[in-house]
Short mmCIF file of C-alpha atoms in Angstrom, two decimals:
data_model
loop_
_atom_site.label_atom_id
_atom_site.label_comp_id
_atom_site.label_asym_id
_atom_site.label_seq_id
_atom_site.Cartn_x
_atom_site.Cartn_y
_atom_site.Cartn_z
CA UNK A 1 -34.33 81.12 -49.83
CA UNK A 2 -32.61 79.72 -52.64
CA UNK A 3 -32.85 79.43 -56.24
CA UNK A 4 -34.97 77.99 -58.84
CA UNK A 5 -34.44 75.91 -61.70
CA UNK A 6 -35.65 78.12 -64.34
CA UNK A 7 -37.78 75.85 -66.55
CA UNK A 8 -38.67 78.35 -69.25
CA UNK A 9 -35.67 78.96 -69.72
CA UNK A 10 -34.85 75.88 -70.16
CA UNK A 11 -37.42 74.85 -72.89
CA UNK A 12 -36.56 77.77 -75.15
CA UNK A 13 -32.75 76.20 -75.14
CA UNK A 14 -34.04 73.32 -75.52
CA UNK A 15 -35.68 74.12 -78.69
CA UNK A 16 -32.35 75.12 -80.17
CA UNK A 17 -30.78 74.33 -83.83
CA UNK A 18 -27.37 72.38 -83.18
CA UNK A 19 -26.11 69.10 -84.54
CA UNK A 20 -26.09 67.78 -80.86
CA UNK A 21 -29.61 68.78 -80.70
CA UNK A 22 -30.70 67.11 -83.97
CA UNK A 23 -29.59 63.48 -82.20
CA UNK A 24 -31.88 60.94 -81.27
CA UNK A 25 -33.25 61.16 -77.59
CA UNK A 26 -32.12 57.36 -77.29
CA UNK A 27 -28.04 57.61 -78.05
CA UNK A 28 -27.89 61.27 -75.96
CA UNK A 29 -29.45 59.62 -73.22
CA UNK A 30 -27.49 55.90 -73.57
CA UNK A 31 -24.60 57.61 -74.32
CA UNK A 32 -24.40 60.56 -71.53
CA UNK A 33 -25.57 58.56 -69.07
CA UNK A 34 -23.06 56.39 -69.91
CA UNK A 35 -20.55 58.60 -69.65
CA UNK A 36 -21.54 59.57 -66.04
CA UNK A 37 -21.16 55.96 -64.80
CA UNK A 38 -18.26 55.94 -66.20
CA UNK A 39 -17.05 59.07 -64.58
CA UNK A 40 -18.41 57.91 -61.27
CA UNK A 41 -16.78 54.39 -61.31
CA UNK A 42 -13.55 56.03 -61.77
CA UNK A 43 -10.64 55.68 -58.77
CA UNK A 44 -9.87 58.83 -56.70
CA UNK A 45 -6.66 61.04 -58.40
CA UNK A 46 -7.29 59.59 -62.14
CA UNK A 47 -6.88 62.94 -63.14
CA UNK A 48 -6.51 61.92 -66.99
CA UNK A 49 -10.12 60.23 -67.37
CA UNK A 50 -11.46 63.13 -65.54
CA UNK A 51 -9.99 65.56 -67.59
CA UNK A 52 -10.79 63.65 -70.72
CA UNK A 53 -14.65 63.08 -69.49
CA UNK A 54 -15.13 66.77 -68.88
CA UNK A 55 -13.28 67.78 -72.08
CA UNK A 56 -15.67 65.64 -74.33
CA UNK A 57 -18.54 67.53 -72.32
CA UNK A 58 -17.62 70.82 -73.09
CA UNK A 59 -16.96 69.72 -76.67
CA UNK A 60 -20.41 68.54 -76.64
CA UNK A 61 -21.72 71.99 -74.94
CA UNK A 62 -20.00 73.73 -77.34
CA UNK A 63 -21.34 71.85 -80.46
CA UNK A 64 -24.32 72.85 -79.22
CA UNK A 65 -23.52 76.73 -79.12
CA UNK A 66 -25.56 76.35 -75.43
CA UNK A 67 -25.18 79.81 -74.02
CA UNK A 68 -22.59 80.00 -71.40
CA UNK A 69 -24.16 82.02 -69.20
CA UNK A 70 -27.34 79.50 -69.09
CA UNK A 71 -25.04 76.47 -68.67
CA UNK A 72 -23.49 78.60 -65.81
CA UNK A 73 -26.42 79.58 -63.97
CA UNK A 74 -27.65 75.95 -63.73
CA UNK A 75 -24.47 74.42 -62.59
CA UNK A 76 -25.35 76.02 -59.53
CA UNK A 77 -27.15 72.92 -58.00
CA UNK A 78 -24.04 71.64 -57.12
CA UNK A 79 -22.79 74.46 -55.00
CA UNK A 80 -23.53 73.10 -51.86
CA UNK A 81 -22.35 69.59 -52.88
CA UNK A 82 -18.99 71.00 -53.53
CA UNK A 83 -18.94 72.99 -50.42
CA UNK A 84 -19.76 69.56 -48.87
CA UNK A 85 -16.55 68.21 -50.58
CA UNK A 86 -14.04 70.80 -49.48
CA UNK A 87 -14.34 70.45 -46.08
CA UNK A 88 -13.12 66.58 -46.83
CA UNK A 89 -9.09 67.49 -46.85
CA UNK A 90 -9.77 68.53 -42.82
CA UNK A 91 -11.63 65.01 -42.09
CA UNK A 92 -10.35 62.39 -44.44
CA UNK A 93 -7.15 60.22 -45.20
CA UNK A 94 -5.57 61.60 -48.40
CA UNK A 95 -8.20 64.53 -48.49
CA UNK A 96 -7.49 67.13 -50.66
CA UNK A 97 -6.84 64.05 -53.65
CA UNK A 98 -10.41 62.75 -52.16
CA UNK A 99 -12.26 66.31 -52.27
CA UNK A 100 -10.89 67.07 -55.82
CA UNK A 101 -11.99 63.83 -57.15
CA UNK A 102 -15.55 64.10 -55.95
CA UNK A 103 -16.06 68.00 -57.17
CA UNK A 104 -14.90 66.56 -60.35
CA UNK A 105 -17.23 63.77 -60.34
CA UNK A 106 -19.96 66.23 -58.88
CA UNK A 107 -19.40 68.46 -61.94
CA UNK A 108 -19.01 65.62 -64.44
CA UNK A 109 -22.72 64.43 -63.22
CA UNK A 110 -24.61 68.04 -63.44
CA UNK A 111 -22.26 68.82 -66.85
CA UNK A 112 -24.08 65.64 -68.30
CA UNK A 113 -27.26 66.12 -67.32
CA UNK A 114 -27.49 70.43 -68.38
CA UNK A 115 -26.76 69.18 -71.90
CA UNK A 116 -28.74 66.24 -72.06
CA UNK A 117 -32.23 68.17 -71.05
CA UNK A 118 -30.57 71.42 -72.97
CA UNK A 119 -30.60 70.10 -76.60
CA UNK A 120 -33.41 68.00 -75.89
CA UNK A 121 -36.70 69.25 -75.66
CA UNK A 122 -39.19 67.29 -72.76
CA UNK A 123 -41.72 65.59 -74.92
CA UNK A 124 -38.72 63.97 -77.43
CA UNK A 125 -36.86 62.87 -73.79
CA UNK A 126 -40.06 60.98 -73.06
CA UNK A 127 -39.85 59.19 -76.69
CA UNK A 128 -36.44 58.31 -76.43
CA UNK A 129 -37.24 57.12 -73.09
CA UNK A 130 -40.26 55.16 -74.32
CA UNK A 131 -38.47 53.40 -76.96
CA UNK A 132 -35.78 52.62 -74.25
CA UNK A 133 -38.42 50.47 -72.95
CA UNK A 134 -39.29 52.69 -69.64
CA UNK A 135 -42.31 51.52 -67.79
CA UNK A 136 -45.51 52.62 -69.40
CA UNK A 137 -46.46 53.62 -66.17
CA UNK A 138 -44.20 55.75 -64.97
CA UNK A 139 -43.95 57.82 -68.26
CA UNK A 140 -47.30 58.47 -68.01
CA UNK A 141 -46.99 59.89 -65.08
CA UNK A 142 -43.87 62.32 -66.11
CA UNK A 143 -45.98 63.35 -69.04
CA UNK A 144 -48.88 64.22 -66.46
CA UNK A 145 -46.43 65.88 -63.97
CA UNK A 146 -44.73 67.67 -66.97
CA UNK A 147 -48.41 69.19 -68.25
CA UNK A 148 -49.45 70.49 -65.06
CA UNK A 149 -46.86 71.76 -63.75
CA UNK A 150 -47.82 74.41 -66.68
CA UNK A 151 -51.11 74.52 -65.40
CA UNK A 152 -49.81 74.94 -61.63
CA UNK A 153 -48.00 77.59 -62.65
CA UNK A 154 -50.52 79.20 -64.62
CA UNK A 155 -52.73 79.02 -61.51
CA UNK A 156 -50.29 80.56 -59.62
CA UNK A 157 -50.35 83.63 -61.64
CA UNK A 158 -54.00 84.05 -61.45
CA UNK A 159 -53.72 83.85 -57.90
CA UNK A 160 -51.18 86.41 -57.22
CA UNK A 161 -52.75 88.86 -59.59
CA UNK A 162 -56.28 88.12 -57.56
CA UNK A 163 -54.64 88.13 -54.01
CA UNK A 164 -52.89 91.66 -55.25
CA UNK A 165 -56.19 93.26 -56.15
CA UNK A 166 -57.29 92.30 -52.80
CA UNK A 167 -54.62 94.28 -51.14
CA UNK A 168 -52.28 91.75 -50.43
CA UNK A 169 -47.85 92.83 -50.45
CA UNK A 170 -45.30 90.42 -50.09
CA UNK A 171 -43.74 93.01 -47.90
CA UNK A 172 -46.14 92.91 -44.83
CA UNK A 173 -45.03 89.84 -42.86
CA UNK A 174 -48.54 89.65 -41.06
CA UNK A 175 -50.19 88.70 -44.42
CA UNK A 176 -48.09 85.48 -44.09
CA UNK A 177 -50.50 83.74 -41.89
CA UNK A 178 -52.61 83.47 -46.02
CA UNK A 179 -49.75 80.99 -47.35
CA UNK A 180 -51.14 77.98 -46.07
CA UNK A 181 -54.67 78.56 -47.22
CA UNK A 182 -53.36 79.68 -50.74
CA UNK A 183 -51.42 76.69 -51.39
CA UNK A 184 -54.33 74.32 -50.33
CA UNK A 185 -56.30 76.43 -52.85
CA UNK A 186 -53.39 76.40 -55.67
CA UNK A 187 -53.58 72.16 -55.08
CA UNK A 188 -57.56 71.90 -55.49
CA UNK A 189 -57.76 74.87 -58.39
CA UNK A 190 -55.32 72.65 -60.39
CA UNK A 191 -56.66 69.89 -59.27
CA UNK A 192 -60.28 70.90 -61.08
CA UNK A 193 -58.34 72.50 -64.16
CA UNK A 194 -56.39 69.25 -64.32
CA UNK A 195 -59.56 67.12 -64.85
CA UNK A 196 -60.53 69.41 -66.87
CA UNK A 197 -57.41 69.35 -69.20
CA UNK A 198 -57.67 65.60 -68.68
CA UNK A 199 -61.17 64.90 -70.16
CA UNK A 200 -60.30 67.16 -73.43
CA UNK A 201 -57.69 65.50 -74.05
CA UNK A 202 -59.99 62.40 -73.98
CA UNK A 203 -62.40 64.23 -76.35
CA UNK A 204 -59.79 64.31 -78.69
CA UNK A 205 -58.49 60.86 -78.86
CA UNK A 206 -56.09 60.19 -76.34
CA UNK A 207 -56.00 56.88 -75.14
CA UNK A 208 -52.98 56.16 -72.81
CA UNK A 209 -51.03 58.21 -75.44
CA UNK A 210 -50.64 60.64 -78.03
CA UNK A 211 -52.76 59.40 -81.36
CA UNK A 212 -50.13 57.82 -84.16
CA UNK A 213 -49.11 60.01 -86.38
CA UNK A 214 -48.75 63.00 -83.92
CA UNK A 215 -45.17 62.63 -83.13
CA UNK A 216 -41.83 62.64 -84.93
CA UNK A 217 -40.86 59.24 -85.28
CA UNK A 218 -37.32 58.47 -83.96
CA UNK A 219 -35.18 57.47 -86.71
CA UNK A 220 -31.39 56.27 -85.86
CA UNK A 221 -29.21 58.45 -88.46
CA UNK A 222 -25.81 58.17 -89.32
CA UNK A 223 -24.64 60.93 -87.35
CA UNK A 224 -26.16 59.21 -84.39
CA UNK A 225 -24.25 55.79 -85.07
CA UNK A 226 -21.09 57.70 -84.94
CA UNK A 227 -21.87 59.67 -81.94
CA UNK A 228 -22.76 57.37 -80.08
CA UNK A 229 -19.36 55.18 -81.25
CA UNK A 230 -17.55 57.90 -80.78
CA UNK A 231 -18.34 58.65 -77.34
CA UNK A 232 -18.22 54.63 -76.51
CA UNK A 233 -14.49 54.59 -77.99
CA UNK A 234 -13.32 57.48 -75.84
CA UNK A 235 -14.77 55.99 -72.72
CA UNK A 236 -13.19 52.97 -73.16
CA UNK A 237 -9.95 54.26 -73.47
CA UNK A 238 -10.36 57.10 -71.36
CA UNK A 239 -11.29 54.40 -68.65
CA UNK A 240 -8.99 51.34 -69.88
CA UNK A 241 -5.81 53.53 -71.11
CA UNK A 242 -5.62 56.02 -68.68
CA UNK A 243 -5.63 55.30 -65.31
CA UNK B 1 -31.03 66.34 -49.46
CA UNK B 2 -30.40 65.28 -53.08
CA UNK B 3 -27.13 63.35 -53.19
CA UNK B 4 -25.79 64.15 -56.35
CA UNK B 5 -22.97 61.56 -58.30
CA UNK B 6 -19.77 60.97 -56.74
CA UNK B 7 -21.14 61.91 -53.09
CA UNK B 8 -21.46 58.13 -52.50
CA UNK B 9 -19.34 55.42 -53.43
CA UNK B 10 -19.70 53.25 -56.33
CA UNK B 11 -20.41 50.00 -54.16
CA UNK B 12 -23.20 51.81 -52.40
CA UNK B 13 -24.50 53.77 -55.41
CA UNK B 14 -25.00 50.12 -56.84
CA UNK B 15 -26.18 48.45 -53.83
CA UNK B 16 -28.77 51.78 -53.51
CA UNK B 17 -29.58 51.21 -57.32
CA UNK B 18 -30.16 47.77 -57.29
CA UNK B 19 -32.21 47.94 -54.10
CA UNK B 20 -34.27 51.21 -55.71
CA UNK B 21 -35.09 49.21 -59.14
CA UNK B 22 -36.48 46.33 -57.26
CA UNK B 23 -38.40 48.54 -55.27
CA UNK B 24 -40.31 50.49 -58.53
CA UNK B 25 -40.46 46.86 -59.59
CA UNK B 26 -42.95 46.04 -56.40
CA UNK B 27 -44.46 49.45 -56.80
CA UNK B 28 -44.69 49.11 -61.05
CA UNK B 29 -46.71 45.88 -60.02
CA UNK B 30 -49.02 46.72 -56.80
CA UNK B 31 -50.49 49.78 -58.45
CA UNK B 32 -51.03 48.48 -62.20
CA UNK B 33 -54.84 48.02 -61.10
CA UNK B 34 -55.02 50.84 -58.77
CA UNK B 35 -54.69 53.28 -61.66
CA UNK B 36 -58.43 54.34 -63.01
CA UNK B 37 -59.04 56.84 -65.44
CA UNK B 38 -60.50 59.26 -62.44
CA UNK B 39 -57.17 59.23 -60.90
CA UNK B 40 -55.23 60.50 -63.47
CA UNK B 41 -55.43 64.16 -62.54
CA UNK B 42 -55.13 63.71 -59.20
CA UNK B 43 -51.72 61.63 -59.57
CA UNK B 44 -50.91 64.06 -62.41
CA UNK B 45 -51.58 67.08 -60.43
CA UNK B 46 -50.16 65.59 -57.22
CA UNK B 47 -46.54 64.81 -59.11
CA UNK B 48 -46.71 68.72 -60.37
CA UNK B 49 -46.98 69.67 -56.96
CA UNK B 50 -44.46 68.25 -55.90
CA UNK B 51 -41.96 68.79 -58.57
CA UNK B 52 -42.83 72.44 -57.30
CA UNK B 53 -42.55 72.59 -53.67
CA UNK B 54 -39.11 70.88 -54.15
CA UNK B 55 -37.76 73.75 -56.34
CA UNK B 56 -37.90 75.88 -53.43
CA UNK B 57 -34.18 74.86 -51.87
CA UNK B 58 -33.01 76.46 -48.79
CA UNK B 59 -28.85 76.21 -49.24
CA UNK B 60 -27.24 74.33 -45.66
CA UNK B 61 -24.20 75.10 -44.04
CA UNK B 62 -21.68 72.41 -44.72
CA UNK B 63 -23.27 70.09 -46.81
CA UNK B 64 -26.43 69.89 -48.85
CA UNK B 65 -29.88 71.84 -49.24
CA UNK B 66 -33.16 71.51 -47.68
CA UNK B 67 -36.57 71.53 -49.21
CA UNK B 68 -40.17 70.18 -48.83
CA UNK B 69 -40.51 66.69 -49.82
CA UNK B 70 -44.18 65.45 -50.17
CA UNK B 71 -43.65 61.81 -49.90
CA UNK B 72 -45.98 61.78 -46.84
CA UNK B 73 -48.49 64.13 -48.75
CA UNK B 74 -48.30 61.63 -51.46
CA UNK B 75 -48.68 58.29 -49.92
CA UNK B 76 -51.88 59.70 -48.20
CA UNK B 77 -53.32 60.74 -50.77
CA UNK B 78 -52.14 58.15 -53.88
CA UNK B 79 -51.61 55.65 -51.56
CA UNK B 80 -48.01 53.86 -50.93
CA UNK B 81 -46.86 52.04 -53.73
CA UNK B 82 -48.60 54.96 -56.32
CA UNK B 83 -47.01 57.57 -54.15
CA UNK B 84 -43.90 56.33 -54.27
CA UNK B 85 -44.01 56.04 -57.93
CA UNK B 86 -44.91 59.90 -58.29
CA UNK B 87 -41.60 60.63 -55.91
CA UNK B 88 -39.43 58.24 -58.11
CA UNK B 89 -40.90 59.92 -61.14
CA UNK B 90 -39.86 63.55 -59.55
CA UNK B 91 -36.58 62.32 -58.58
CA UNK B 92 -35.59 60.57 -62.19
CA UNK B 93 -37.14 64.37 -64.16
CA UNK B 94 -34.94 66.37 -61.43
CA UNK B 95 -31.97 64.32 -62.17
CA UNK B 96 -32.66 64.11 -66.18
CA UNK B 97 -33.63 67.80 -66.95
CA UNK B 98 -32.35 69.47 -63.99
CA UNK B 99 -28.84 67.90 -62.81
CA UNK B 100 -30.27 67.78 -59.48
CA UNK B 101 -29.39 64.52 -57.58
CA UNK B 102 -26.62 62.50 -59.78
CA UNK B 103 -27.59 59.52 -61.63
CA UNK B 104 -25.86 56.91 -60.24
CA UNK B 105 -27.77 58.50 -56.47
CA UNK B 106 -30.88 57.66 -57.98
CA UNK B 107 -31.50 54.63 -56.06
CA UNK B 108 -30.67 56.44 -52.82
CA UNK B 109 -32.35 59.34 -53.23
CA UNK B 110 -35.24 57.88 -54.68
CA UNK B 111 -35.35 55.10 -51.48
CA UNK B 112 -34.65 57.60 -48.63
CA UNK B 113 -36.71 60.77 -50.20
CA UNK B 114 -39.40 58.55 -52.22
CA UNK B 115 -40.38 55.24 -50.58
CA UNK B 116 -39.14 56.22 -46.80
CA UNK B 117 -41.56 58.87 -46.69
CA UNK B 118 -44.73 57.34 -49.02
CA UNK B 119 -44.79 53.64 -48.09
CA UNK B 120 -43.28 53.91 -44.65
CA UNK B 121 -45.39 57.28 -44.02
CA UNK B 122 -48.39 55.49 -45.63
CA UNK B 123 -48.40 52.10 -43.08
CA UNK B 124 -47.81 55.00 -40.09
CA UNK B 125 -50.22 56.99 -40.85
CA UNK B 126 -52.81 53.85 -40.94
CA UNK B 127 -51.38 52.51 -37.82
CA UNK B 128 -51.67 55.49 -36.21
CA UNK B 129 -55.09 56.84 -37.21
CA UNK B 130 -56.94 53.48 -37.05
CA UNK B 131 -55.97 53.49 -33.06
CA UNK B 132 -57.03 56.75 -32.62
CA UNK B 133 -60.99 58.14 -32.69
CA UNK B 134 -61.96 58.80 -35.68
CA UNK B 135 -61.97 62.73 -35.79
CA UNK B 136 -60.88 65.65 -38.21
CA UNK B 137 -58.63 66.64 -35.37
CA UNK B 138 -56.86 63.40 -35.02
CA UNK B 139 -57.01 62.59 -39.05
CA UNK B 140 -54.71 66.21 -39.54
CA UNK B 141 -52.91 65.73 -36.86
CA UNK B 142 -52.32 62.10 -37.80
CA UNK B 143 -50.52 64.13 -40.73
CA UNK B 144 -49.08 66.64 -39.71
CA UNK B 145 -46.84 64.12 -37.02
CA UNK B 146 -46.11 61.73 -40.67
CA UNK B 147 -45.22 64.58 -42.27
CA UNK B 148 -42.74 65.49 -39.72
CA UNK B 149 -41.48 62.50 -39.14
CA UNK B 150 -41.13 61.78 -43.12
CA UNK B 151 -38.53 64.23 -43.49
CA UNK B 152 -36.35 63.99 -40.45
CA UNK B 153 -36.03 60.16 -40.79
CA UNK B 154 -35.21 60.78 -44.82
CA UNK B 155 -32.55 62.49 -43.59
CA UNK B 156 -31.13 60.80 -41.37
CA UNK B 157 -30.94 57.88 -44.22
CA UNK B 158 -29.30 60.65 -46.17
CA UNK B 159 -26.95 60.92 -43.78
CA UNK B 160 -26.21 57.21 -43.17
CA UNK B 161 -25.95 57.10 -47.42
CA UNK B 162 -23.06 59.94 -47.67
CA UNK B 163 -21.61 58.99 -43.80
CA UNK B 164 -21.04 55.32 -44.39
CA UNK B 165 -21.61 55.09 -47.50
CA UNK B 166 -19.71 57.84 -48.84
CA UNK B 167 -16.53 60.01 -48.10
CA UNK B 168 -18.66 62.69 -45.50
CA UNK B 169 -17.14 63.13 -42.02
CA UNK B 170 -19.70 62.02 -39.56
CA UNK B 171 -20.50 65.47 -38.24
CA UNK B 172 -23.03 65.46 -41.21
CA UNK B 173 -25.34 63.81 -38.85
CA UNK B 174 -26.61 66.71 -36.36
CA UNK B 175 -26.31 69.19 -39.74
CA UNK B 176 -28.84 66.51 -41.44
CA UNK B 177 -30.92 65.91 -38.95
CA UNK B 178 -30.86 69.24 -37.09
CA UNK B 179 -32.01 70.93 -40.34
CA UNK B 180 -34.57 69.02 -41.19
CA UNK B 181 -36.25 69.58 -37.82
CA UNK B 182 -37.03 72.90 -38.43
CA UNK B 183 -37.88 72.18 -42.28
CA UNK B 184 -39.99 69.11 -40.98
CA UNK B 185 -42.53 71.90 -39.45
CA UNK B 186 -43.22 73.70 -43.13
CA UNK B 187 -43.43 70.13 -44.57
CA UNK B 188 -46.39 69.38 -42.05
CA UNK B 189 -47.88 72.94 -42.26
CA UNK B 190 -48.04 72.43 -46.35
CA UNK B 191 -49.00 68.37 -46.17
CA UNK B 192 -51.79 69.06 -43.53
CA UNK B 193 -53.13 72.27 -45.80
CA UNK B 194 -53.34 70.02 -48.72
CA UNK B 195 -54.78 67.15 -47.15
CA UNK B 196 -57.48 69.21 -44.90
CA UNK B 197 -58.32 70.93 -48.48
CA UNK B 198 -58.50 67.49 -50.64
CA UNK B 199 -60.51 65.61 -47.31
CA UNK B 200 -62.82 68.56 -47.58
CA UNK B 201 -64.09 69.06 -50.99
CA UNK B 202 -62.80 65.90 -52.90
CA UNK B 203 -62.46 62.76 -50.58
CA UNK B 204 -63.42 60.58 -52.88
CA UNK B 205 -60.24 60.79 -54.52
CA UNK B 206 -58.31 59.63 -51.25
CA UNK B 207 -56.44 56.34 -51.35
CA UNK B 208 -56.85 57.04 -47.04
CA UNK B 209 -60.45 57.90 -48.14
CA UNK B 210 -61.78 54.84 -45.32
CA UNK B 211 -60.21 56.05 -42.45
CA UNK B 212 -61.99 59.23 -43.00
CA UNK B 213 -64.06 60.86 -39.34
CA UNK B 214 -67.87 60.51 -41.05
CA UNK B 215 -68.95 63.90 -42.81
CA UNK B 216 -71.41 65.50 -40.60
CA UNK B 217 -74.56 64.90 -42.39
CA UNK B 218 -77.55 67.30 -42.44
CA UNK B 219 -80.19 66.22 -40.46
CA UNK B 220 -83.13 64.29 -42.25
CA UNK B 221 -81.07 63.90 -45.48
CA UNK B 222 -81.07 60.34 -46.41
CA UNK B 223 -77.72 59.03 -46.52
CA UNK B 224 -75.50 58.72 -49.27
#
């Protein structure tokens, strides 16, 4: 069995002090994604943009003072992606330019992404993504998904700590045979803690979505105009200039 | 079975994306009135669930990783456009805040892992269950086959997505497929708990809830 993503951890980084994590949601998002498309839409052996792309990126990471180590551990995704791309130089024309190009795309994509949900923190994502104009819809349902997966895990705890009392040990593989059961239990205990959560939260005003006044407004700075300029700039050139 | 960025090529990744964005277009539309109040939780809790089960990855041998998927689960129990909508909405979080599946895959992965399994697994399940007796037997069983079937056909999308549509040798098909077999029987062991829990104590809640076998009533109770 494999790993986990960590999200704890992640919301304590998250939750940072950094110049990169004082920018608006909307030009980290516009302008990271950006930079990924860019990345991606780039020919095989273009080793300048590639190198330029990632160098901006760890600029950005380090403006950010993101700890190493925690930028490290959840690069791992891509492992088996990159394990998937060196085989390439035994099965493809040109391979070894081929397999380099997609680990660097690979790493350009994750690189993004780690410092896009490390400096911001989940509920300002949503804003920025709400003033991008995202379906109503489907943010609702993130912000759903994104509450209980507290309470799932919460419930999860309980459980363990109950099923422990009752004698249970991870160690005895005939106990296995309880998995299925707990996890139906785990869906409907949520389930009834989620309705719950769900009519407070009515009690107290919500309507669709969080009362005015609640939230930070999102207010375009000037650091943000020349972030997001600056990162345009270099793309262009990077992906004009270069190749 | 995330495909992350570069893992397809940019003509496909655009073709998948355009494709992908029409398709939470038709879904954005079909379930605007399907939405109540009472289902929030449910499609709230559902989407958590998920967003779980997938963290649990199982690393594969030359290529990508394996995990649960819960596109059937969802499409039985949201229904298929709503159920596809929770998998797009676990796909886009996954990509944004955990790198996992690249950006410009997001049409691919959210077509072969999202509306594959809920929409295709939704019409399926219906076709299959509405010939069959109505039965608690043939209801979870009914799911447990979609569940199976969910996953191993996902793949084998996956496969077509990185094979033809990206720089993987074709030998990525048995791995693919062959893989999800075996992970195919934990999908329909966890789908089949969930569903035999929800039919159980909260049917009502059940976008499937009219192909339910009757509850065994007590005798003289007037129905309800």
């Amino acid at each position: 069995m494999g790993g986990t993503h960590g999200g704890a951890d992640l919301e304590s980084v998250a939750a940072g002090h950094s110049p990169v994590h004082r920018l608006d949601p909307r030009v980290k998002i516009v302008g990271l994604i950006g930079l990924v498309v860019v990345a991606v839409t780039t020919p095989t052996g273009a080793w300048l943009v590639f190198a330029s792309v990632l160098a901006a990126l760890f600029v950005l990471a380090a403006a950010a003072r993101l700890p190493p180590l925690h930028v490290v551990r959840r690069m791992n995704v891509e492992i088996p992606f990159l394990l998937a791309a060196a085989i390439l130089p035994f099965t493809a024309e040109d391979g070894v330019r081929l397999a380099i190009t997609v680990g660097a795309k690979i790493t350009i994509g994750v690189l993004a992404m780690i410092i896009l949900s490390s400096t911001t923190p989940f509920p300002r994502l949503l804003q920025g993504f709400a003033a991008l104009r995202a379906p109503a819809l489907l943010l609702g349902i993130v912000s759903f998904m994104w509450r209980y997966l507290h309470v799932l895990a919460d419930e999860v705890a309980r459980m363990k700590t109950a099923r422990e009392a009752r004698g249970y040990s991870a160690s005895w593989i005939w106990q296995a045979a309880s998995g299925g059961p707990l996890i139906a239990t785990l869906f409907l205990r949520a389930l009834g803690r989620g309705e719950r959560v769900y009519l407070a939260m009515l009690s107290r005003g919500y309507a669709g979505s969080i009362p005015e006044g609640l939230e930070v407004p999102l207010t375009l700075r000037r650091s943000d105009v020349f972030f997001l300029a600056g990162l345009a700039a270099m793309l262009v050139v990077a992906r004009v200039v270069l190749p | 079975m995330h495909i992350p960025d570069g893992l397809i090529y940019a003509p496909t990744a655009v073709a998948t994306g355009v494709t992908g964005a029409g398709l939470v277009g038709v879904a954005l539309r079909k379930s605007r009135h399907e939405l109540d109040d009472r289902q929030i939780p449910m499609v709230g809790v559902t989407a958590a669930f998920i967003f779980a089960a997938q963290m649990v990855t199982f690393p594969i041998a030359g290529g990508t990783s394996a995990h649960l998927l819960g596109g059937a689960l969802a499409g039985i129990l949201l229904g298929p456009w709503l159920g596809a909508l929770v998998e797009t909405v676990v796909y886009v979080v996954q990509a944004l805040a955990f790198a996992d599946g690249g950006i410009t895959a997001l049409g691919a992965n959210v077509i072969m892992m999202g509306f594959l399994p809920a929409v295709g697994g939704y019409y399926f399940f219906r076709a299959v269950v509405g010939a069959l007796p109505r039965t608690r037997g043939a209801f979870l069983g009914t799911t447990a086959v979609t569940a199976w079937l969910s996953i191993v056909l996902a793949a084998l999308l996956a496969a077509v997505f990185v094979v033809t549509g990206g720089p993987l040798p074709v030998q990525a098909y048995p791995i693919m497929v062959g893989v999800h077999m075996v992970v195919g029987v934990g999908e329909a062991v966890v789908t089949t708990a969930v569903v035999a829990a929800v039919m159980r104590t909260r049917p009502d809640l059940m976008a499937t809830r009219d192909l339910l076998p009757p509850r065994p009533t007590e005798k003289g109770a007037p129905a309800t």
